[in-house]
Short mmCIF file of N, CA and C in Angstrom, two decimals:
data_model
loop_
_atom_site.label_atom_id
_atom_site.label_comp_id
_atom_site.label_asym_id
_atom_site.label_seq_id
_atom_site.Cartn_x
_atom_site.Cartn_y
_atom_site.Cartn_z
N MET A 1 103.48 6.80 -34.46
CA MET A 1 103.87 8.07 -34.02
C MET A 1 105.31 8.25 -34.39
N ASP A 2 105.72 9.29 -35.07
CA ASP A 2 107.04 9.60 -35.45
C ASP A 2 107.73 10.35 -34.23
N VAL A 3 109.01 9.98 -33.90
CA VAL A 3 109.74 10.78 -32.88
C VAL A 3 110.80 11.51 -33.52
N GLU A 4 110.72 12.81 -33.37
CA GLU A 4 111.65 13.71 -34.12
C GLU A 4 112.61 14.45 -33.10
N GLN A 5 113.65 14.96 -33.62
CA GLN A 5 114.74 15.58 -32.86
C GLN A 5 114.10 16.84 -32.03
N GLN A 6 113.19 17.51 -32.60
CA GLN A 6 112.62 18.62 -31.98
C GLN A 6 111.91 18.28 -30.67
N GLN A 7 111.25 17.15 -30.69
CA GLN A 7 110.68 16.60 -29.44
C GLN A 7 111.76 16.25 -28.38
N VAL A 8 112.79 15.62 -28.80
CA VAL A 8 113.85 15.26 -27.95
C VAL A 8 114.49 16.48 -27.33
N ASP A 9 114.69 17.56 -28.19
CA ASP A 9 115.30 18.74 -27.61
C ASP A 9 114.39 19.57 -26.64
N MET A 10 113.03 19.45 -26.88
CA MET A 10 112.19 20.10 -26.01
C MET A 10 112.16 19.31 -24.68
N PHE A 11 112.15 17.94 -24.76
CA PHE A 11 112.20 17.25 -23.57
C PHE A 11 113.43 17.42 -22.77
N ALA A 12 114.52 17.55 -23.48
CA ALA A 12 115.90 17.84 -22.84
C ALA A 12 115.84 19.18 -22.13
N ASP A 13 115.19 20.12 -22.68
CA ASP A 13 115.09 21.45 -21.99
C ASP A 13 114.18 21.29 -20.76
N ALA A 14 113.04 20.55 -20.92
CA ALA A 14 112.15 20.44 -19.77
C ALA A 14 112.71 19.66 -18.59
N VAL A 15 113.65 18.72 -18.87
CA VAL A 15 114.14 17.91 -17.70
C VAL A 15 115.65 18.30 -17.51
N ALA A 16 116.16 19.30 -18.15
CA ALA A 16 117.60 19.73 -17.91
C ALA A 16 118.56 18.49 -18.15
N ASP A 17 118.33 17.65 -19.25
CA ASP A 17 119.19 16.57 -19.53
C ASP A 17 119.65 16.75 -20.99
N HIS A 18 120.73 17.41 -21.22
CA HIS A 18 121.26 17.73 -22.52
C HIS A 18 122.50 16.82 -22.93
N GLN A 19 122.40 15.54 -22.62
CA GLN A 19 123.53 14.63 -22.92
C GLN A 19 123.62 14.58 -24.46
N TRP A 20 124.80 14.50 -24.95
CA TRP A 20 125.07 14.54 -26.39
C TRP A 20 124.34 13.36 -27.09
N ILE A 21 124.25 12.30 -26.52
CA ILE A 21 123.61 11.12 -27.18
C ILE A 21 122.11 11.37 -27.56
N HIS A 22 121.58 12.46 -26.89
CA HIS A 22 120.21 12.84 -27.23
C HIS A 22 120.12 14.10 -28.11
N VAL A 23 120.99 15.07 -27.89
CA VAL A 23 120.72 16.36 -28.38
C VAL A 23 121.86 16.73 -29.45
N ASP A 24 122.86 16.04 -29.70
CA ASP A 24 123.93 16.42 -30.62
C ASP A 24 124.00 15.41 -31.77
N PRO A 25 123.21 15.58 -32.81
CA PRO A 25 123.11 14.58 -33.93
C PRO A 25 124.50 14.24 -34.54
N VAL A 26 125.36 15.38 -34.68
CA VAL A 26 126.62 15.20 -35.28
C VAL A 26 127.54 14.21 -34.38
N LYS A 27 127.66 14.51 -33.13
CA LYS A 27 128.43 13.67 -32.23
C LYS A 27 127.87 12.34 -32.10
N ALA A 28 126.58 12.28 -31.92
CA ALA A 28 125.80 10.92 -31.76
C ALA A 28 125.96 10.05 -32.99
N ALA A 29 126.10 10.67 -34.19
CA ALA A 29 126.32 9.82 -35.43
C ALA A 29 127.50 8.92 -35.23
N SER A 30 128.52 9.35 -34.54
CA SER A 30 129.68 8.42 -34.30
C SER A 30 129.62 7.69 -32.94
N GLY A 31 128.47 7.77 -32.36
CA GLY A 31 128.21 7.08 -31.07
C GLY A 31 127.82 5.64 -31.30
N PRO A 32 127.51 5.05 -30.19
CA PRO A 32 127.11 3.54 -30.21
C PRO A 32 125.87 3.17 -30.99
N TYR A 33 124.95 4.24 -31.19
CA TYR A 33 123.72 3.85 -31.91
C TYR A 33 123.64 4.47 -33.34
N GLY A 34 124.71 5.20 -33.73
CA GLY A 34 124.77 5.69 -35.03
C GLY A 34 123.94 6.98 -35.22
N GLY A 35 123.47 7.54 -34.16
CA GLY A 35 122.63 8.68 -34.18
C GLY A 35 122.10 8.99 -32.88
N PRO A 36 121.33 10.10 -32.66
CA PRO A 36 120.84 10.34 -31.40
C PRO A 36 119.71 9.43 -30.90
N ILE A 37 119.59 9.23 -29.64
CA ILE A 37 118.47 8.36 -29.19
C ILE A 37 117.59 9.20 -28.29
N VAL A 38 116.32 8.74 -28.14
CA VAL A 38 115.32 9.33 -27.27
C VAL A 38 115.61 9.13 -25.81
N HIS A 39 115.38 10.08 -24.98
CA HIS A 39 115.54 9.84 -23.55
C HIS A 39 114.51 8.67 -23.21
N GLY A 40 114.90 7.78 -22.32
CA GLY A 40 114.09 6.77 -21.86
C GLY A 40 112.73 7.24 -21.38
N TYR A 41 112.81 8.31 -20.47
CA TYR A 41 111.60 8.85 -19.90
C TYR A 41 110.73 9.60 -21.00
N LEU A 42 111.29 10.05 -22.04
CA LEU A 42 110.51 10.58 -23.12
C LEU A 42 109.74 9.44 -23.88
N ALA A 43 110.43 8.32 -24.02
CA ALA A 43 109.78 7.13 -24.63
C ALA A 43 108.65 6.62 -23.74
N LEU A 44 108.74 6.76 -22.42
CA LEU A 44 107.73 6.36 -21.47
C LEU A 44 106.54 7.47 -21.57
N ALA A 45 106.92 8.64 -21.68
CA ALA A 45 105.94 9.80 -21.74
C ALA A 45 105.08 9.59 -23.04
N LEU A 46 105.60 9.00 -24.01
CA LEU A 46 104.81 8.90 -25.30
C LEU A 46 103.75 7.81 -25.11
N PHE A 47 103.72 7.13 -23.97
CA PHE A 47 102.68 6.04 -23.69
C PHE A 47 101.38 6.76 -23.78
N GLU A 48 101.24 7.96 -23.07
CA GLU A 48 99.86 8.63 -23.01
C GLU A 48 99.20 8.93 -24.35
N PRO A 49 99.94 9.73 -25.24
CA PRO A 49 99.28 9.88 -26.50
C PRO A 49 99.11 8.57 -27.31
N LEU A 50 99.98 7.69 -27.14
CA LEU A 50 99.71 6.41 -27.85
C LEU A 50 98.53 5.72 -27.24
N TRP A 51 98.38 5.69 -26.06
CA TRP A 51 97.25 5.10 -25.35
C TRP A 51 95.87 5.69 -25.89
N ARG A 52 95.82 6.98 -26.03
CA ARG A 52 94.56 7.57 -26.57
C ARG A 52 94.38 7.16 -28.00
N SER A 53 95.41 6.74 -28.75
CA SER A 53 95.19 6.34 -30.08
C SER A 53 94.64 4.88 -30.09
N VAL A 54 94.83 4.18 -29.04
CA VAL A 54 94.46 2.72 -28.91
C VAL A 54 93.01 2.63 -28.41
N LEU A 55 92.73 3.38 -27.33
CA LEU A 55 91.47 3.26 -26.65
C LEU A 55 90.71 4.52 -26.49
N ALA A 56 89.46 4.63 -27.01
CA ALA A 56 88.68 5.82 -26.95
C ALA A 56 87.64 5.55 -25.85
N VAL A 57 87.48 6.52 -24.89
CA VAL A 57 86.48 6.37 -23.84
C VAL A 57 85.30 7.14 -24.20
N ARG A 58 84.09 6.39 -24.28
CA ARG A 58 82.85 7.03 -24.50
C ARG A 58 81.94 6.94 -23.25
N GLY A 59 81.22 7.97 -22.99
CA GLY A 59 80.38 7.97 -21.82
C GLY A 59 81.19 8.18 -20.50
N GLY A 60 82.40 8.55 -20.62
CA GLY A 60 83.19 8.75 -19.42
C GLY A 60 84.44 9.45 -19.80
N ARG A 61 85.34 9.47 -18.89
CA ARG A 61 86.66 10.08 -19.15
C ARG A 61 87.77 9.32 -18.46
N SER A 62 88.93 9.40 -19.07
CA SER A 62 90.04 8.71 -18.43
C SER A 62 90.41 9.41 -17.13
N GLY A 63 90.75 8.61 -16.11
CA GLY A 63 91.17 9.09 -14.88
C GLY A 63 92.67 8.81 -14.73
N ALA A 64 93.07 8.48 -13.49
CA ALA A 64 94.44 8.33 -13.16
C ALA A 64 95.07 7.05 -13.87
N MET A 65 96.28 7.15 -14.21
CA MET A 65 97.01 6.02 -14.72
C MET A 65 98.01 5.66 -13.57
N LEU A 66 97.96 4.47 -13.01
CA LEU A 66 98.89 4.01 -12.06
C LEU A 66 99.87 2.96 -12.67
N THR A 67 101.16 3.30 -12.65
CA THR A 67 102.06 2.46 -13.34
C THR A 67 102.62 1.48 -12.25
N ASP A 68 102.49 0.20 -12.56
CA ASP A 68 102.95 -0.85 -11.63
C ASP A 68 104.44 -1.25 -12.00
N LYS A 69 104.79 -1.38 -13.30
CA LYS A 69 106.07 -1.89 -13.69
C LYS A 69 106.40 -1.27 -15.01
N VAL A 70 107.67 -0.83 -15.19
CA VAL A 70 108.21 -0.38 -16.49
C VAL A 70 109.51 -1.02 -16.71
N ARG A 71 109.74 -1.53 -17.86
CA ARG A 71 111.06 -2.10 -18.22
C ARG A 71 111.48 -1.49 -19.51
N PHE A 72 112.64 -0.80 -19.48
CA PHE A 72 113.18 -0.24 -20.66
C PHE A 72 113.99 -1.31 -21.32
N LEU A 73 113.70 -1.70 -22.59
CA LEU A 73 114.20 -2.75 -23.16
C LEU A 73 115.17 -2.41 -24.43
N SER A 74 114.91 -1.34 -25.10
CA SER A 74 115.60 -1.04 -26.33
C SER A 74 115.58 0.48 -26.52
N PRO A 75 116.73 1.06 -26.97
CA PRO A 75 116.74 2.54 -27.21
C PRO A 75 115.87 2.80 -28.48
N VAL A 76 115.41 3.98 -28.48
CA VAL A 76 114.56 4.52 -29.64
C VAL A 76 115.45 5.57 -30.32
N ARG A 77 115.82 5.22 -31.63
CA ARG A 77 116.55 6.27 -32.37
C ARG A 77 115.71 7.41 -32.71
N VAL A 78 116.23 8.62 -32.75
CA VAL A 78 115.46 9.75 -33.20
C VAL A 78 115.12 9.56 -34.67
N GLY A 79 113.96 9.87 -35.06
CA GLY A 79 113.49 9.57 -36.49
C GLY A 79 112.78 8.25 -36.57
N SER A 80 112.68 7.56 -35.47
CA SER A 80 111.92 6.27 -35.48
C SER A 80 110.42 6.45 -35.46
N ARG A 81 109.67 5.45 -35.78
CA ARG A 81 108.19 5.48 -35.68
C ARG A 81 107.92 4.42 -34.59
N VAL A 82 107.07 4.84 -33.65
CA VAL A 82 106.67 3.98 -32.53
C VAL A 82 105.15 3.80 -32.53
N ARG A 83 104.74 2.66 -31.90
CA ARG A 83 103.32 2.46 -31.79
C ARG A 83 103.15 1.74 -30.48
N LEU A 84 101.91 1.64 -30.00
CA LEU A 84 101.54 0.96 -28.68
C LEU A 84 100.74 -0.31 -29.08
N ALA A 85 101.30 -1.47 -28.40
CA ALA A 85 100.52 -2.72 -28.56
C ALA A 85 100.05 -2.86 -27.02
N ALA A 86 98.71 -3.04 -26.85
CA ALA A 86 98.32 -3.06 -25.42
C ALA A 86 97.12 -4.20 -25.44
N SER A 87 97.13 -4.82 -24.29
CA SER A 87 95.97 -5.74 -24.00
C SER A 87 95.40 -5.51 -22.62
N VAL A 88 94.14 -5.62 -22.44
CA VAL A 88 93.45 -5.48 -21.14
C VAL A 88 93.39 -6.84 -20.46
N SER A 89 94.03 -6.95 -19.25
CA SER A 89 94.09 -8.22 -18.63
C SER A 89 92.96 -8.34 -17.59
N SER A 90 92.35 -7.25 -17.18
CA SER A 90 91.24 -7.35 -16.35
C SER A 90 90.52 -5.98 -16.31
N ILE A 91 89.18 -5.99 -15.92
CA ILE A 91 88.39 -4.83 -15.71
C ILE A 91 87.62 -5.09 -14.39
N LEU A 92 87.79 -4.04 -13.55
CA LEU A 92 87.19 -4.06 -12.20
C LEU A 92 86.21 -2.90 -12.05
N ALA A 93 84.98 -3.16 -11.71
CA ALA A 93 84.01 -2.09 -11.44
C ALA A 93 84.40 -1.38 -10.19
N THR A 94 84.26 0.04 -10.23
CA THR A 94 84.52 0.78 -9.03
C THR A 94 83.31 1.69 -8.87
N ALA A 95 83.29 2.36 -7.69
CA ALA A 95 82.11 3.22 -7.42
C ALA A 95 81.89 4.29 -8.48
N ASP A 96 82.89 4.77 -9.08
CA ASP A 96 82.66 5.90 -10.06
C ASP A 96 83.11 5.49 -11.53
N GLY A 97 83.14 4.19 -11.75
CA GLY A 97 83.49 3.83 -13.18
C GLY A 97 84.09 2.42 -13.08
N PHE A 98 85.31 2.22 -13.67
CA PHE A 98 85.94 0.97 -13.65
C PHE A 98 87.47 1.18 -13.78
N ARG A 99 88.16 0.13 -13.48
CA ARG A 99 89.67 0.17 -13.55
C ARG A 99 90.08 -0.90 -14.52
N LEU A 100 90.85 -0.51 -15.53
CA LEU A 100 91.48 -1.50 -16.46
C LEU A 100 92.92 -1.87 -15.98
N THR A 101 93.22 -3.12 -16.09
CA THR A 101 94.61 -3.50 -15.83
C THR A 101 95.18 -3.81 -17.16
N VAL A 102 96.25 -3.19 -17.56
CA VAL A 102 96.75 -3.24 -18.96
C VAL A 102 98.30 -3.67 -18.95
N ALA A 103 98.53 -4.46 -19.94
CA ALA A 103 99.93 -4.82 -20.30
C ALA A 103 100.21 -4.26 -21.63
N ALA A 104 101.27 -3.48 -21.78
CA ALA A 104 101.42 -2.78 -23.12
C ALA A 104 102.95 -2.68 -23.37
N GLN A 105 103.20 -2.48 -24.59
CA GLN A 105 104.62 -2.33 -25.15
C GLN A 105 104.67 -1.19 -26.19
N VAL A 106 105.59 -0.37 -25.97
CA VAL A 106 105.91 0.64 -27.10
C VAL A 106 106.84 -0.05 -28.05
N GLU A 107 106.32 -0.29 -29.26
CA GLU A 107 107.16 -1.01 -30.23
C GLU A 107 107.83 0.14 -31.22
N ILE A 108 108.93 -0.34 -31.76
CA ILE A 108 109.62 0.50 -32.73
C ILE A 108 109.53 -0.15 -34.00
N GLN A 109 109.10 0.59 -35.02
CA GLN A 109 108.80 0.00 -36.35
C GLN A 109 110.30 -0.55 -36.94
N GLY A 110 110.22 -1.68 -37.41
CA GLY A 110 111.48 -2.35 -38.05
C GLY A 110 112.29 -2.97 -37.01
N MET A 111 111.99 -2.98 -35.75
CA MET A 111 112.84 -3.57 -34.64
C MET A 111 112.11 -4.75 -34.09
N GLU A 112 112.84 -5.76 -33.75
CA GLU A 112 112.21 -6.89 -33.07
C GLU A 112 111.89 -6.71 -31.64
N LYS A 113 112.75 -6.07 -30.96
CA LYS A 113 112.57 -5.81 -29.54
C LYS A 113 111.93 -4.46 -29.28
N PRO A 114 110.87 -4.39 -28.38
CA PRO A 114 110.16 -3.13 -28.15
C PRO A 114 111.06 -2.27 -27.31
N ALA A 115 110.68 -0.96 -27.33
CA ALA A 115 111.37 0.06 -26.54
C ALA A 115 111.16 -0.20 -25.03
N LEU A 116 109.93 -0.39 -24.74
CA LEU A 116 109.60 -0.60 -23.34
C LEU A 116 108.36 -1.38 -23.15
N ALA A 117 108.22 -1.99 -21.94
CA ALA A 117 107.06 -2.72 -21.56
C ALA A 117 106.54 -2.12 -20.33
N VAL A 118 105.25 -1.97 -20.29
CA VAL A 118 104.53 -1.31 -19.13
C VAL A 118 103.40 -2.13 -18.68
N GLN A 119 103.25 -2.31 -17.38
CA GLN A 119 102.05 -2.75 -16.72
C GLN A 119 101.39 -1.73 -15.94
N CYS A 120 100.22 -1.40 -16.09
CA CYS A 120 99.61 -0.36 -15.44
C CYS A 120 98.14 -0.51 -15.19
N ARG A 121 97.55 0.30 -14.38
CA ARG A 121 96.04 0.31 -14.11
C ARG A 121 95.63 1.72 -14.61
N ARG A 122 94.53 1.77 -15.25
CA ARG A 122 93.93 2.95 -15.73
C ARG A 122 92.45 3.13 -15.30
N ASP A 123 92.20 4.17 -14.62
CA ASP A 123 90.83 4.46 -14.12
C ASP A 123 90.03 5.09 -15.23
N VAL A 124 88.80 4.63 -15.45
CA VAL A 124 87.88 5.27 -16.36
C VAL A 124 86.63 5.73 -15.56
N LEU A 125 86.32 7.00 -15.51
CA LEU A 125 85.34 7.53 -14.72
C LEU A 125 84.08 7.82 -15.51
N ARG A 126 82.98 7.40 -14.95
CA ARG A 126 81.69 7.80 -15.64
C ARG A 126 81.49 9.30 -15.59
N ASP A 127 80.73 9.81 -16.45
CA ASP A 127 80.35 11.20 -16.48
C ASP A 127 79.46 11.61 -15.31
N ASP A 128 78.70 10.63 -14.80
CA ASP A 128 77.81 10.96 -13.60
C ASP A 128 78.12 9.78 -12.57
N PRO A 129 79.20 9.97 -11.78
CA PRO A 129 79.66 9.05 -10.85
C PRO A 129 78.56 8.69 -9.81
N ILE A 130 78.46 7.51 -9.37
CA ILE A 130 77.54 7.09 -8.32
C ILE A 130 78.04 7.46 -7.04
N ALA A 131 77.27 8.10 -6.17
CA ALA A 131 77.80 8.45 -4.80
C ALA A 131 77.98 7.14 -3.94
N SER A 132 79.02 7.12 -3.28
CA SER A 132 79.29 5.89 -2.45
C SER A 132 78.77 5.92 -1.08
#
C-alpha cells in the first residue's frame, strides 16, 4: 500500500494534528527526515486494510480486534510503500467462532526496520453462531 500526502492531510484533519512534520512538505524537506512523515497512529490505522489483504475470512466475518501491544519502531515517510507481515501464533475456538492471536509488523519497502510491531487478537465469527 502506498502512503500519500492526501491520506496524511485527511488524518491530520480528523485528529486535529497539523504538525509541520506531517503536513508541510516544504518545511519538512529541511527537517530531520528529509520530508514529511506519517502520523504514528495513521501508520497503526493502516493495520486494518493491510490485515484484510493478508487474511480473507470465508464462512464468517471478522469481529473485534483486541490490541495487546504496539511498538512504534521507525517513522514512515510520506510516499513510502508499506505492507503487513503477520503470523498466527494461536487459534482458540469460541462459542461463536474462533480467536486468532497474531504477531505482525508493518514493514516499509526498502527499509530494514519496520514501522511498527503489533501483537493482537482477532475474533472471527461464524455466520451462524452457536447459542451458548
